[in-house]
mmCIF file with all atom_site columns, C-alpha atoms in Angstrom:
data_model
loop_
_atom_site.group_PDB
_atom_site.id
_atom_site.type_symbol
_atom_site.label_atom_id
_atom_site.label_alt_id
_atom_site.label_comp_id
_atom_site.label_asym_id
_atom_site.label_entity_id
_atom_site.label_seq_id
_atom_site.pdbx_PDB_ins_code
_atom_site.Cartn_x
_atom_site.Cartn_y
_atom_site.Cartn_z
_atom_site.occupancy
_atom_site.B_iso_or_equiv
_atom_site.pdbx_formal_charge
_atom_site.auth_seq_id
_atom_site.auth_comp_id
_atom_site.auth_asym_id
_atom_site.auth_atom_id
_atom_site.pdbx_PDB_model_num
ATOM 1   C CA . UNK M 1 1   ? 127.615 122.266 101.208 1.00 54.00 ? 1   UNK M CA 1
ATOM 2   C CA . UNK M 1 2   ? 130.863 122.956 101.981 1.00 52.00 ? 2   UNK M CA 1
ATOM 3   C CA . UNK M 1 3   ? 133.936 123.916 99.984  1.00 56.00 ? 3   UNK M CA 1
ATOM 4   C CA . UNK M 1 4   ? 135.636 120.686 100.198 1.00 64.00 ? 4   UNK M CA 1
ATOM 5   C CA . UNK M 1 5   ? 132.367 118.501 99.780  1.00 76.00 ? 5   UNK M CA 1
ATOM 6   C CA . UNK M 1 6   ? 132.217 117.159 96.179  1.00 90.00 ? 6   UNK M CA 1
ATOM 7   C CA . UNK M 1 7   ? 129.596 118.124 93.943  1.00 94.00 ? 7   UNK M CA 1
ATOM 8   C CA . UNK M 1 8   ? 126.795 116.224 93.376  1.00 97.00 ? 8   UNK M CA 1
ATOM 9   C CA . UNK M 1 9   ? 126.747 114.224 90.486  1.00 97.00 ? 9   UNK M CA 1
ATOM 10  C CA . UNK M 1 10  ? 123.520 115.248 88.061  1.00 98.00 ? 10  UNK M CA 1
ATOM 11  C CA . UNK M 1 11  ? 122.187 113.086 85.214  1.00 98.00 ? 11  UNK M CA 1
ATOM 12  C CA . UNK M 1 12  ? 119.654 115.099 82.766  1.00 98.00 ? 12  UNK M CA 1
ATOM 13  C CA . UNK M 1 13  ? 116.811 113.271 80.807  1.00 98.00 ? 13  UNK M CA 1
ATOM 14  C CA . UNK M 1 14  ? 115.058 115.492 79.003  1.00 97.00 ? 14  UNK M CA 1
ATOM 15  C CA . UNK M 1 15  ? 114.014 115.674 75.394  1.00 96.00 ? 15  UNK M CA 1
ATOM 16  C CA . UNK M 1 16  ? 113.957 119.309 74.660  1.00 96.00 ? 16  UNK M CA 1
ATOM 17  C CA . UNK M 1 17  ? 117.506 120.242 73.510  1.00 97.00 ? 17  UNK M CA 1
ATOM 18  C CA . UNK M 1 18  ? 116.252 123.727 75.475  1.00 97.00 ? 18  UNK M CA 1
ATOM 19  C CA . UNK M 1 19  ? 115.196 122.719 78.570  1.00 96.00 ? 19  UNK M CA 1
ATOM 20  C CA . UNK M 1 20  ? 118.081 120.127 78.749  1.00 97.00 ? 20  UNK M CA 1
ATOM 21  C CA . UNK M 1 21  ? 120.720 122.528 77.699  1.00 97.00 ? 21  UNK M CA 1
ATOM 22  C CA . UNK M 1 22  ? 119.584 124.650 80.130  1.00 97.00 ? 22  UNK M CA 1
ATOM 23  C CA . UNK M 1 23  ? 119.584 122.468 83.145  1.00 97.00 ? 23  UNK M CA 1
ATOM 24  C CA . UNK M 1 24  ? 122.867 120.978 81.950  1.00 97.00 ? 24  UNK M CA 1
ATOM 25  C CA . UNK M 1 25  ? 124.039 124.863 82.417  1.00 97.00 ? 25  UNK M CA 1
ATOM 26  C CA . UNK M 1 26  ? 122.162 125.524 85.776  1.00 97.00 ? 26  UNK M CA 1
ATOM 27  C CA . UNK M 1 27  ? 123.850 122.664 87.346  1.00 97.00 ? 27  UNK M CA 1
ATOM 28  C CA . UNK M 1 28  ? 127.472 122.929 86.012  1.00 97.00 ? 28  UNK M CA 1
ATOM 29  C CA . UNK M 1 29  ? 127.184 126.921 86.940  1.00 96.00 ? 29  UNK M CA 1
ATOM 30  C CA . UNK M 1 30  ? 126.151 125.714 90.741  1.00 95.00 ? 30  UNK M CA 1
ATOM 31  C CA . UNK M 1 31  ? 128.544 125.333 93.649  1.00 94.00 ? 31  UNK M CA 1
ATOM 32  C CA . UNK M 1 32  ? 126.995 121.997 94.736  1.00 94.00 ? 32  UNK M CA 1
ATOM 33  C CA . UNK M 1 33  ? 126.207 120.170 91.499  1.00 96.00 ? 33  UNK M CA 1
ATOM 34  C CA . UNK M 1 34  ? 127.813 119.708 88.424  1.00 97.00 ? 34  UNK M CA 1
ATOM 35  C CA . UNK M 1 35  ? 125.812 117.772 85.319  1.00 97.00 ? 35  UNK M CA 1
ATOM 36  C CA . UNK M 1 36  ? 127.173 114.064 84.869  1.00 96.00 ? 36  UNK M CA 1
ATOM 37  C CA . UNK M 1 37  ? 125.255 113.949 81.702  1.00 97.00 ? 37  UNK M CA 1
ATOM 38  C CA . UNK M 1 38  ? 122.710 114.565 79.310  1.00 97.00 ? 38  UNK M CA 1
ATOM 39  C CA . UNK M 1 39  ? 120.407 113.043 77.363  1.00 98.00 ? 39  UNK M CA 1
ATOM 40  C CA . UNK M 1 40  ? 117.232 113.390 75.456  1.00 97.00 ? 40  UNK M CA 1
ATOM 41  C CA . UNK M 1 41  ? 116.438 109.270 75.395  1.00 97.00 ? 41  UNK M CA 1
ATOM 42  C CA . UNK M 1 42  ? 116.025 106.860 78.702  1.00 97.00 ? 42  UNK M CA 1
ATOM 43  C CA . UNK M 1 43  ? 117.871 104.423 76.834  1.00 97.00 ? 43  UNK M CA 1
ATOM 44  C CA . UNK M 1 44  ? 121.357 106.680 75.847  1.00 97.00 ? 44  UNK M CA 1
ATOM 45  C CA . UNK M 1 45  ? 120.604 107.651 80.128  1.00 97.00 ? 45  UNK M CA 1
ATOM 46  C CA . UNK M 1 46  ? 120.573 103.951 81.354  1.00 97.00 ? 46  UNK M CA 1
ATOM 47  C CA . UNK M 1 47  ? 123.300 102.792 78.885  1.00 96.00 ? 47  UNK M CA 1
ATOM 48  C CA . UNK M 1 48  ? 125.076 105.832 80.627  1.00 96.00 ? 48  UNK M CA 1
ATOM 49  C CA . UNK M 1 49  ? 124.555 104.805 84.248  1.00 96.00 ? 49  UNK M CA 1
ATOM 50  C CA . UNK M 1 50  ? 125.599 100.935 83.757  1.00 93.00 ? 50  UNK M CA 1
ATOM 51  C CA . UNK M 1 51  ? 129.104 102.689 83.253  1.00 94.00 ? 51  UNK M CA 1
ATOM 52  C CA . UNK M 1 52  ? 129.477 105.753 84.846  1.00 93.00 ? 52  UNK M CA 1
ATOM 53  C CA . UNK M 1 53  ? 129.047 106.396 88.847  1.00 92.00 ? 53  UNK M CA 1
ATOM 54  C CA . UNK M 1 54  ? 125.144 108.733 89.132  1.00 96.00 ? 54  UNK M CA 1
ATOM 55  C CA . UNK M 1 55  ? 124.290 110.403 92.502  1.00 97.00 ? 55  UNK M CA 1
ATOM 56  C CA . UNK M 1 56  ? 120.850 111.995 91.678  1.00 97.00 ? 56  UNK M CA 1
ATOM 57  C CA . UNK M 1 57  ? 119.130 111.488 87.780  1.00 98.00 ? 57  UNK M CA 1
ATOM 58  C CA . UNK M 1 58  ? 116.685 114.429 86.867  1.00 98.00 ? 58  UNK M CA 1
ATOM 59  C CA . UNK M 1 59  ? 113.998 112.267 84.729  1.00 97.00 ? 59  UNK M CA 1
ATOM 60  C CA . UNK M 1 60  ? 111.390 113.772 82.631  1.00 97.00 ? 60  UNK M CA 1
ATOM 61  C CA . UNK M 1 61  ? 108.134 111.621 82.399  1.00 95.00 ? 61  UNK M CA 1
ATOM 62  C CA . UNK M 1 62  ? 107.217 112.018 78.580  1.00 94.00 ? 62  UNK M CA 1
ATOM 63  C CA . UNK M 1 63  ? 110.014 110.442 76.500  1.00 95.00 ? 63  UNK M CA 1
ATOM 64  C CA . UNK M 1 64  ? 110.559 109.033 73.065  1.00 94.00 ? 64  UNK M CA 1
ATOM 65  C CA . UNK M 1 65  ? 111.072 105.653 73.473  1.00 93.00 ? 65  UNK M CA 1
ATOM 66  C CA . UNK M 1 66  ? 110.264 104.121 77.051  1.00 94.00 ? 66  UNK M CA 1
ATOM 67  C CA . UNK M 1 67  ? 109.073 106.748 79.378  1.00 94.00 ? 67  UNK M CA 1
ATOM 68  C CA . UNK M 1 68  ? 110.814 108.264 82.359  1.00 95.00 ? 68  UNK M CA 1
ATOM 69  C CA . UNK M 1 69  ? 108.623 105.751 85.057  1.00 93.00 ? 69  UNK M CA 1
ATOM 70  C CA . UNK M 1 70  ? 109.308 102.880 83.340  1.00 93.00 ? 70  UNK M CA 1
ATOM 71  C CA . UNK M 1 71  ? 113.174 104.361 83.101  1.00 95.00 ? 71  UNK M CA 1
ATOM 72  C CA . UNK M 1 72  ? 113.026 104.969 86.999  1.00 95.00 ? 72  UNK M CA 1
ATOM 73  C CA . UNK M 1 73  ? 112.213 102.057 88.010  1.00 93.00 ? 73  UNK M CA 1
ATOM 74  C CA . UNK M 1 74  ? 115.224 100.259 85.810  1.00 94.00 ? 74  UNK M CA 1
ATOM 75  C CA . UNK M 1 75  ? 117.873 102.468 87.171  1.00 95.00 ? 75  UNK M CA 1
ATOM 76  C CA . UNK M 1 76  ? 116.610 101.816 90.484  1.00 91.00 ? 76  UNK M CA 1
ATOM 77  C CA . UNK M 1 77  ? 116.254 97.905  89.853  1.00 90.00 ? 77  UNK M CA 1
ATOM 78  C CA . UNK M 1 78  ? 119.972 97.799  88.835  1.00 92.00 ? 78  UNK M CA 1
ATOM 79  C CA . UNK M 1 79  ? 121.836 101.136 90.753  1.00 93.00 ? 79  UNK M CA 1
ATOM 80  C CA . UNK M 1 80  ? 119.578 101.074 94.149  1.00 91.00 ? 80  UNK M CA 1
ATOM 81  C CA . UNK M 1 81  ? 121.990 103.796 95.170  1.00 93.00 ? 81  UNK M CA 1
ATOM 82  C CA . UNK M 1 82  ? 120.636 106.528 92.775  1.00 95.00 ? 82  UNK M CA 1
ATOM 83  C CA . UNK M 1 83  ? 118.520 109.135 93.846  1.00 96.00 ? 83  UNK M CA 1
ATOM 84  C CA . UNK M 1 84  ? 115.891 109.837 90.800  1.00 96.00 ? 84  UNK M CA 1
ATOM 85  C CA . UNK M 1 85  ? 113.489 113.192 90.857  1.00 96.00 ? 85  UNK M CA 1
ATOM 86  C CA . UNK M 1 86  ? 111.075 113.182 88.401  1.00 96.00 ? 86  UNK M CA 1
ATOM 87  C CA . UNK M 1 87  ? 110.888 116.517 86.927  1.00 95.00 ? 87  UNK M CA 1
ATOM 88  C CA . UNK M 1 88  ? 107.801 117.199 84.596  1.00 93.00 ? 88  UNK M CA 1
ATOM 89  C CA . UNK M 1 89  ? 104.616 119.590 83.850  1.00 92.00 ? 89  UNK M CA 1
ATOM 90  C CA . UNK M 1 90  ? 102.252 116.700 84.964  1.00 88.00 ? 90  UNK M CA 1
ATOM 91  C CA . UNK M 1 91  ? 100.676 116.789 88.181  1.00 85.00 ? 91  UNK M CA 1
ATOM 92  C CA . UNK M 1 92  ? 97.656  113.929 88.062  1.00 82.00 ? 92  UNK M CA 1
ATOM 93  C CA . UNK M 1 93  ? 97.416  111.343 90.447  1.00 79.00 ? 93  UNK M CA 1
ATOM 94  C CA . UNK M 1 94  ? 98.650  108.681 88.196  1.00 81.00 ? 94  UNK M CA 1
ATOM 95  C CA . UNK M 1 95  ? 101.966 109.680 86.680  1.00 86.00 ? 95  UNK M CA 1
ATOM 96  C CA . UNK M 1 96  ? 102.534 110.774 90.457  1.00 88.00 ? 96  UNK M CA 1
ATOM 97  C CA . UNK M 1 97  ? 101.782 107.095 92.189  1.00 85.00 ? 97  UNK M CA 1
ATOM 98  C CA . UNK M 1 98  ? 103.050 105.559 89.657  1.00 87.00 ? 98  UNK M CA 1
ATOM 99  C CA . UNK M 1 99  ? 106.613 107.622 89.551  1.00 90.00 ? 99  UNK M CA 1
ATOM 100 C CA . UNK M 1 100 ? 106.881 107.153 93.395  1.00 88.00 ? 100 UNK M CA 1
ATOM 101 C CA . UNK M 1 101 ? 105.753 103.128 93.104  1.00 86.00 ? 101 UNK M CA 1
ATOM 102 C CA . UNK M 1 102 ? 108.863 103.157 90.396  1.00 89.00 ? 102 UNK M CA 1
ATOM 103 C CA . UNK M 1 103 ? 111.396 104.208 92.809  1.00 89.00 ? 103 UNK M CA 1
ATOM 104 C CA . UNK M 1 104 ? 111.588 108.203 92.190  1.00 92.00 ? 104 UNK M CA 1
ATOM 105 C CA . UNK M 1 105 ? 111.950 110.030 95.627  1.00 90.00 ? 105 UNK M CA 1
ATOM 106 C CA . UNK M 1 106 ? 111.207 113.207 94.588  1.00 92.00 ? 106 UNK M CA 1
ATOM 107 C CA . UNK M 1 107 ? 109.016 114.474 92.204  1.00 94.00 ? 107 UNK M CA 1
ATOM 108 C CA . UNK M 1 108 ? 109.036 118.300 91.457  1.00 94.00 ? 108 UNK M CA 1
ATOM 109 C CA . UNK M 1 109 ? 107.166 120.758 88.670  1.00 93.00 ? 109 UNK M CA 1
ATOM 110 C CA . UNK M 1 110 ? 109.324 122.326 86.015  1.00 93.00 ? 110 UNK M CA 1
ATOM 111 C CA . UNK M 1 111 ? 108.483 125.685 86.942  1.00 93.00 ? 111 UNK M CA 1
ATOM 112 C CA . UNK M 1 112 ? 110.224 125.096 89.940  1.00 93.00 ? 112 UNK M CA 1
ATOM 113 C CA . UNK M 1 113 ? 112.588 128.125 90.550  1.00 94.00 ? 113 UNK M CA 1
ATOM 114 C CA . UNK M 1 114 ? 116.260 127.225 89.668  1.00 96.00 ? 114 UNK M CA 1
ATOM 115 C CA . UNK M 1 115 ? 117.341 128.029 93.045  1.00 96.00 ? 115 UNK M CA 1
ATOM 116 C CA . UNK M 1 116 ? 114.783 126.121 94.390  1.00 95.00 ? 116 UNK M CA 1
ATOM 117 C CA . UNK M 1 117 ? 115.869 123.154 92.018  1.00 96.00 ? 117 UNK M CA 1
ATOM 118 C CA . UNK M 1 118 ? 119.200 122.920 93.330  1.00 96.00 ? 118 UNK M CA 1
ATOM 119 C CA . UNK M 1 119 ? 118.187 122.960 96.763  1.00 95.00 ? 119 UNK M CA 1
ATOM 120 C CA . UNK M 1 120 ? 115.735 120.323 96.211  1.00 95.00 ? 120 UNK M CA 1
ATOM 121 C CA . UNK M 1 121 ? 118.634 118.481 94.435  1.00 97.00 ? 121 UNK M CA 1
ATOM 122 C CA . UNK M 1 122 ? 120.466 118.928 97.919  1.00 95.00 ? 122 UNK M CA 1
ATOM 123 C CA . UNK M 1 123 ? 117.682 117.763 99.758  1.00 94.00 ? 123 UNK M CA 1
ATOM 124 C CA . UNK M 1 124 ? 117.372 114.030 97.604  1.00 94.00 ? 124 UNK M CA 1
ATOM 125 C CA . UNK M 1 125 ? 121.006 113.799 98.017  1.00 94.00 ? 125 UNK M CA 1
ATOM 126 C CA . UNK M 1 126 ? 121.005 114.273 101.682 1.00 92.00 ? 126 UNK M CA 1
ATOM 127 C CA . UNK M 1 127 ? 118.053 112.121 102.060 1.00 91.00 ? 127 UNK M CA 1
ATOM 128 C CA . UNK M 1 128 ? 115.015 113.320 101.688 1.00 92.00 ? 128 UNK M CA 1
ATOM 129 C CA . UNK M 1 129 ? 112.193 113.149 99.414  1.00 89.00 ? 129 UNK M CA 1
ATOM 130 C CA . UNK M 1 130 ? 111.552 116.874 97.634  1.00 92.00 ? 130 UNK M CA 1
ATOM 131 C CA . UNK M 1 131 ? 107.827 117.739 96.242  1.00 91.00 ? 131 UNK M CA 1
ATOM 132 C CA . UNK M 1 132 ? 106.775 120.729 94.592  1.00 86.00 ? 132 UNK M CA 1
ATOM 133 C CA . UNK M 1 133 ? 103.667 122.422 96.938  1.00 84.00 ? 133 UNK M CA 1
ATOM 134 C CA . UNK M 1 134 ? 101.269 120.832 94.965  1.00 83.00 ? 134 UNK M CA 1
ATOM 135 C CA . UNK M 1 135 ? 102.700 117.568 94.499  1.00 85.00 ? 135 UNK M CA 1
ATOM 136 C CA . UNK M 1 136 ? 102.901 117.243 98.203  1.00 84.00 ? 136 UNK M CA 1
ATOM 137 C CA . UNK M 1 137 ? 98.941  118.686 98.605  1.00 82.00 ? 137 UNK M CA 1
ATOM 138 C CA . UNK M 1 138 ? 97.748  115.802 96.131  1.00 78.00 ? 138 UNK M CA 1
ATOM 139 C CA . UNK M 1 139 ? 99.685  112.824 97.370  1.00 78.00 ? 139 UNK M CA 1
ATOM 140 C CA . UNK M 1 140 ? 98.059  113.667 101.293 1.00 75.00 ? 140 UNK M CA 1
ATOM 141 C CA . UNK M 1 141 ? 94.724  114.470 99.938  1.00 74.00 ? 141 UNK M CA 1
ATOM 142 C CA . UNK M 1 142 ? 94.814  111.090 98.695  1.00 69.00 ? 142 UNK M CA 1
ATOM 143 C CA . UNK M 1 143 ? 96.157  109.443 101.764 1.00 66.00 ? 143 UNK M CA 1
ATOM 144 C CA . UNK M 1 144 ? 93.869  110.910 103.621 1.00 62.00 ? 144 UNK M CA 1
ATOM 145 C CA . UNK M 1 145 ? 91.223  110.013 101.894 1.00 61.00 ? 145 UNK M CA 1
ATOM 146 C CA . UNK M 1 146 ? 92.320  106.186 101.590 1.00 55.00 ? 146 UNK M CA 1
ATOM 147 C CA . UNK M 1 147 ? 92.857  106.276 105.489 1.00 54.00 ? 147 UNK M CA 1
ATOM 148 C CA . UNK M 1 148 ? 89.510  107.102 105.592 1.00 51.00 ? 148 UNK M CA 1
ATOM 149 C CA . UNK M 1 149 ? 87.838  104.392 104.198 1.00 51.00 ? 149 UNK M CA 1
ATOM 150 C CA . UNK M 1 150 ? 87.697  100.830 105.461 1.00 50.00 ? 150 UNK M CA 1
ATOM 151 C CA . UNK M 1 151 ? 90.086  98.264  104.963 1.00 58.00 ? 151 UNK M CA 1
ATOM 152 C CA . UNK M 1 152 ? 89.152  96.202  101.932 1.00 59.00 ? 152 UNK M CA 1
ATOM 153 C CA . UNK M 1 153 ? 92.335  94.216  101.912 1.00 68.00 ? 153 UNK M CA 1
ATOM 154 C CA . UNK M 1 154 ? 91.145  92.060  104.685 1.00 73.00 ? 154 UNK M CA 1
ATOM 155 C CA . UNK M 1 155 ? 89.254  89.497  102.220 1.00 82.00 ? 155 UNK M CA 1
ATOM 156 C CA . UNK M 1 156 ? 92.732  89.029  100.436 1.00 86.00 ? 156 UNK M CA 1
ATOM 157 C CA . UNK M 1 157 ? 94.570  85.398  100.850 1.00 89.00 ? 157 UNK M CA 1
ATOM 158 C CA . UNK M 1 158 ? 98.152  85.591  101.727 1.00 86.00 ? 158 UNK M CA 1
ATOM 159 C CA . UNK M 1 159 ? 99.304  85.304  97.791  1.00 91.00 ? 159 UNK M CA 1
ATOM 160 C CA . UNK M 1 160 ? 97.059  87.911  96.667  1.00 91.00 ? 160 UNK M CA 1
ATOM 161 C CA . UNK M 1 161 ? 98.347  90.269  99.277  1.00 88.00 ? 161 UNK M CA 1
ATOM 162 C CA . UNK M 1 162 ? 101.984 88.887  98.298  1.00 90.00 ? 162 UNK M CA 1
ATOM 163 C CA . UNK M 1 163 ? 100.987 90.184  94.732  1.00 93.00 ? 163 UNK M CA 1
ATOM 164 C CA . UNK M 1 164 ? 99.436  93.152  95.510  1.00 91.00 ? 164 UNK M CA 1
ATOM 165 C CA . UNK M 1 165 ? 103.008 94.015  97.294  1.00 88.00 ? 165 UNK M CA 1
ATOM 166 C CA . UNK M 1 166 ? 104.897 93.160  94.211  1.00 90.00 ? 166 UNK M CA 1
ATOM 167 C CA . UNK M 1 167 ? 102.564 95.557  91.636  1.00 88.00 ? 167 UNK M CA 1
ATOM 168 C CA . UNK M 1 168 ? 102.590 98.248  94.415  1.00 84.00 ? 168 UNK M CA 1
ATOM 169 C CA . UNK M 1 169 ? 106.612 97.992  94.413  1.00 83.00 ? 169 UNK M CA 1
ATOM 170 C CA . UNK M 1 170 ? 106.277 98.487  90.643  1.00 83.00 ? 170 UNK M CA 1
ATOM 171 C CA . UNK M 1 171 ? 106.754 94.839  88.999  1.00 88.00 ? 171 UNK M CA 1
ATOM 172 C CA . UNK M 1 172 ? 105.471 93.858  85.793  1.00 89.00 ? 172 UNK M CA 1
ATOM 173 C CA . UNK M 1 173 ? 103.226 90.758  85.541  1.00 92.00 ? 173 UNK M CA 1
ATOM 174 C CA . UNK M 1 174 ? 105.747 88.614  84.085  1.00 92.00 ? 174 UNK M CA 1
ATOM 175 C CA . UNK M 1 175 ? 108.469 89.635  86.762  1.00 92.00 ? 175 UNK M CA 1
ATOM 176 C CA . UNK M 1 176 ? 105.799 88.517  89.544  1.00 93.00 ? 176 UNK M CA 1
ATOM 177 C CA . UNK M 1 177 ? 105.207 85.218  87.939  1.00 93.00 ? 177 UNK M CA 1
ATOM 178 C CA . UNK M 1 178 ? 108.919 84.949  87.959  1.00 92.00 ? 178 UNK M CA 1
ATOM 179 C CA . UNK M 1 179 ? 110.143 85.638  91.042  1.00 91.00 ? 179 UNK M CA 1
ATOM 180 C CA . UNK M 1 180 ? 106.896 83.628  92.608  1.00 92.00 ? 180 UNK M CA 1
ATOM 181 C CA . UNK M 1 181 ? 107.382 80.899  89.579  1.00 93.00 ? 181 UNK M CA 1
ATOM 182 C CA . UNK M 1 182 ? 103.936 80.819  89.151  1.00 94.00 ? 182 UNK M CA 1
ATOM 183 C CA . UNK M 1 183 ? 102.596 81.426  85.375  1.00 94.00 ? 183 UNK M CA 1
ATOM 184 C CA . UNK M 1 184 ? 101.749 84.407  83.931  1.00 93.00 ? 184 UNK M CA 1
ATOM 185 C CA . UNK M 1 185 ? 98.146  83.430  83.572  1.00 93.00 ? 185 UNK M CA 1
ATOM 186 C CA . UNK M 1 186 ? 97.949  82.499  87.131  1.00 94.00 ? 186 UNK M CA 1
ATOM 187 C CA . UNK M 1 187 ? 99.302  86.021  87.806  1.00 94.00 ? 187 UNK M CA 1
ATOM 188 C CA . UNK M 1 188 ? 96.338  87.953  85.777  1.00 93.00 ? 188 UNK M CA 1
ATOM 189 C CA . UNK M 1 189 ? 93.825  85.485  87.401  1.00 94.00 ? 189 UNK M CA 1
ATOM 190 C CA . UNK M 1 190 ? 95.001  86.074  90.681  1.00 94.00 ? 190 UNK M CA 1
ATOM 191 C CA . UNK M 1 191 ? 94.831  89.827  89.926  1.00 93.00 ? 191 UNK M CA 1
ATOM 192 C CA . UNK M 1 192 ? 91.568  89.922  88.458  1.00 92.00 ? 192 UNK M CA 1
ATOM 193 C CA . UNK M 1 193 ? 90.406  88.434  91.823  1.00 93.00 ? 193 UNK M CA 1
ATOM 194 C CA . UNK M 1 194 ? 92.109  91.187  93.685  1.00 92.00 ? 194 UNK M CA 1
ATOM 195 C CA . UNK M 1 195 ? 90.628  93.803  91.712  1.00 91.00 ? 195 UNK M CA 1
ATOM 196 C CA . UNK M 1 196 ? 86.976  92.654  92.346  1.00 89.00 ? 196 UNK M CA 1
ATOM 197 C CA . UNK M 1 197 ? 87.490  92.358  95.819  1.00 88.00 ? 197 UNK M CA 1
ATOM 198 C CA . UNK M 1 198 ? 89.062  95.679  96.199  1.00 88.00 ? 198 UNK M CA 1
ATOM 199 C CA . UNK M 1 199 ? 86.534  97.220  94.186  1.00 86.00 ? 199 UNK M CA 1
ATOM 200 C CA . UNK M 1 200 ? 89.070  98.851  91.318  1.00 86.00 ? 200 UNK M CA 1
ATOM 201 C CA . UNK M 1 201 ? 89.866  98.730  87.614  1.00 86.00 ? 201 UNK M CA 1
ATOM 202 C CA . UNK M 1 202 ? 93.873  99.638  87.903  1.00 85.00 ? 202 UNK M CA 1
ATOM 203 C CA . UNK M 1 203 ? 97.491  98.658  88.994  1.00 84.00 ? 203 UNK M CA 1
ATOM 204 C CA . UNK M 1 204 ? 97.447  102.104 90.492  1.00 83.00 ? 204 UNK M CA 1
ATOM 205 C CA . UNK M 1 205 ? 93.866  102.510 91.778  1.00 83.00 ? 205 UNK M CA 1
ATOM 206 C CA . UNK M 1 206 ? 95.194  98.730  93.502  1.00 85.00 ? 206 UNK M CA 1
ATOM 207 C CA . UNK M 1 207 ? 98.482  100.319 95.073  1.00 83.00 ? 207 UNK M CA 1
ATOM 208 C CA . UNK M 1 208 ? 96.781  103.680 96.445  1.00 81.00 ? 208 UNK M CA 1
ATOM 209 C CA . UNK M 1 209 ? 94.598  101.516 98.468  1.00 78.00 ? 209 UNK M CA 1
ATOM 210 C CA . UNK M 1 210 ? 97.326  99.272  99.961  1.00 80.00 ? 210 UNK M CA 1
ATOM 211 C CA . UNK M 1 211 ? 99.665  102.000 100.210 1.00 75.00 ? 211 UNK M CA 1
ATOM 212 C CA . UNK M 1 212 ? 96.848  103.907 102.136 1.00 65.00 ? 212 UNK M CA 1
ATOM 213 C CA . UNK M 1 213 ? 95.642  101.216 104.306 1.00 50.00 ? 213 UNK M CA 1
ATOM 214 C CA . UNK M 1 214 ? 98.332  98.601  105.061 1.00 44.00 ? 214 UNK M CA 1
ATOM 215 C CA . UNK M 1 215 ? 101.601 100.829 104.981 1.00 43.00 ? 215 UNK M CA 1
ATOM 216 C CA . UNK M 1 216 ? 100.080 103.783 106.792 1.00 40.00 ? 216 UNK M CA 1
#
């Protein structure tokens, strides 16, 4: 970055006072960011962002309150500009999928080195879509191994496929039957059916396999 490029603007949720006190003073102490906030609650962090201009939000997963996915994918419903990296301990397949399906575009392990941090902070702002090593290793294991498999989304009709878009984009049930103005009922029945034809029990057992097979 250069010396006339402003810093990146940093929102911190995290609810250790430590870990957020300390990332607060990692990024303020950087050239290239400076912290535009910090908070130990999603809620004070949205509340935060309806008023105040966000480039890139740091977002733990495990808050009090509502968590940091379902906090992702609000920021991203209402500021599609924001860049949101989840930053956590977890590394299973579902917090992953189902940050990423939220709108996070990065997704990095809190042992991450602090230089490595910032640079990954660089990267999201620039554009691109930081993973820790491992993060990275799980999430093309698994698309490999969807890939591999045939196609089950062939016996879906065109609404069930419609609906399988909208829970792999991260909508709740009552959003789809909204913005499809169909009931809510009709919504679970019509995902029961896809469920049994793609042979799975989950939203995000659902999404891996269309992400795998239809948008690879």
């Amino acid at each position: 970055m250069s010396a006339d490029a402003p810093r990146i603007g940093v929102m911190v949720v995290e609810d250790r006072v430590e870990v957020r006190d300390g990332l607060a003073h990692l990024l303020d102490a950087s050239d290239s960011c400076r912290c535009a906030g910090a908070f130990e609650t999603a809620e004070e962090a949205l509340d935060h962002l309806a008023c105040t201009p966000i480039d890139v939000i740091l977002m733990d997963i495990e808050l009090p309150g509502i968590s940091g996915i379902e906090a992702a994918r609000r920021a991203r419903a209402d500021h599609p500009e924001v860049q949101i990296m989840m930053l956590t301990v977890y590394q299973d397949d579902d917090r992953i999928f189902d940050s990423l399906a939220a709108g996070a575009t990065g997704y990095v392990l809190k042992t991450t080195p602090p230089a490595r941090l910032l640079a990954d902070i660089a990267m999201l702002h620039g554009g691109g879509s930081p993973m820790s090593s491992a993060i990275a290793r799980r999430v093309v294991e698994t698309f490999h191994t969807r890939r591999a498999r045939p196609s089950v989304t062939e016996s879906l009709t065109p609404r069930e496929e419609e609906i399988l878009a909208l829970l792999a984009d991260g909508f709740r049930y009552r959003e789809i039957g909204e913005r499809l103005f169909i009931s809510l009922d009709t919504v679970r029945t019509h995902i029961r059916h896809i469920y049994e034809k793609m042979q799975v029990r989950s939203r995000t057992e659902a999404t891996l396999k269309y992400l795998g097979h239809d948008r690879g």
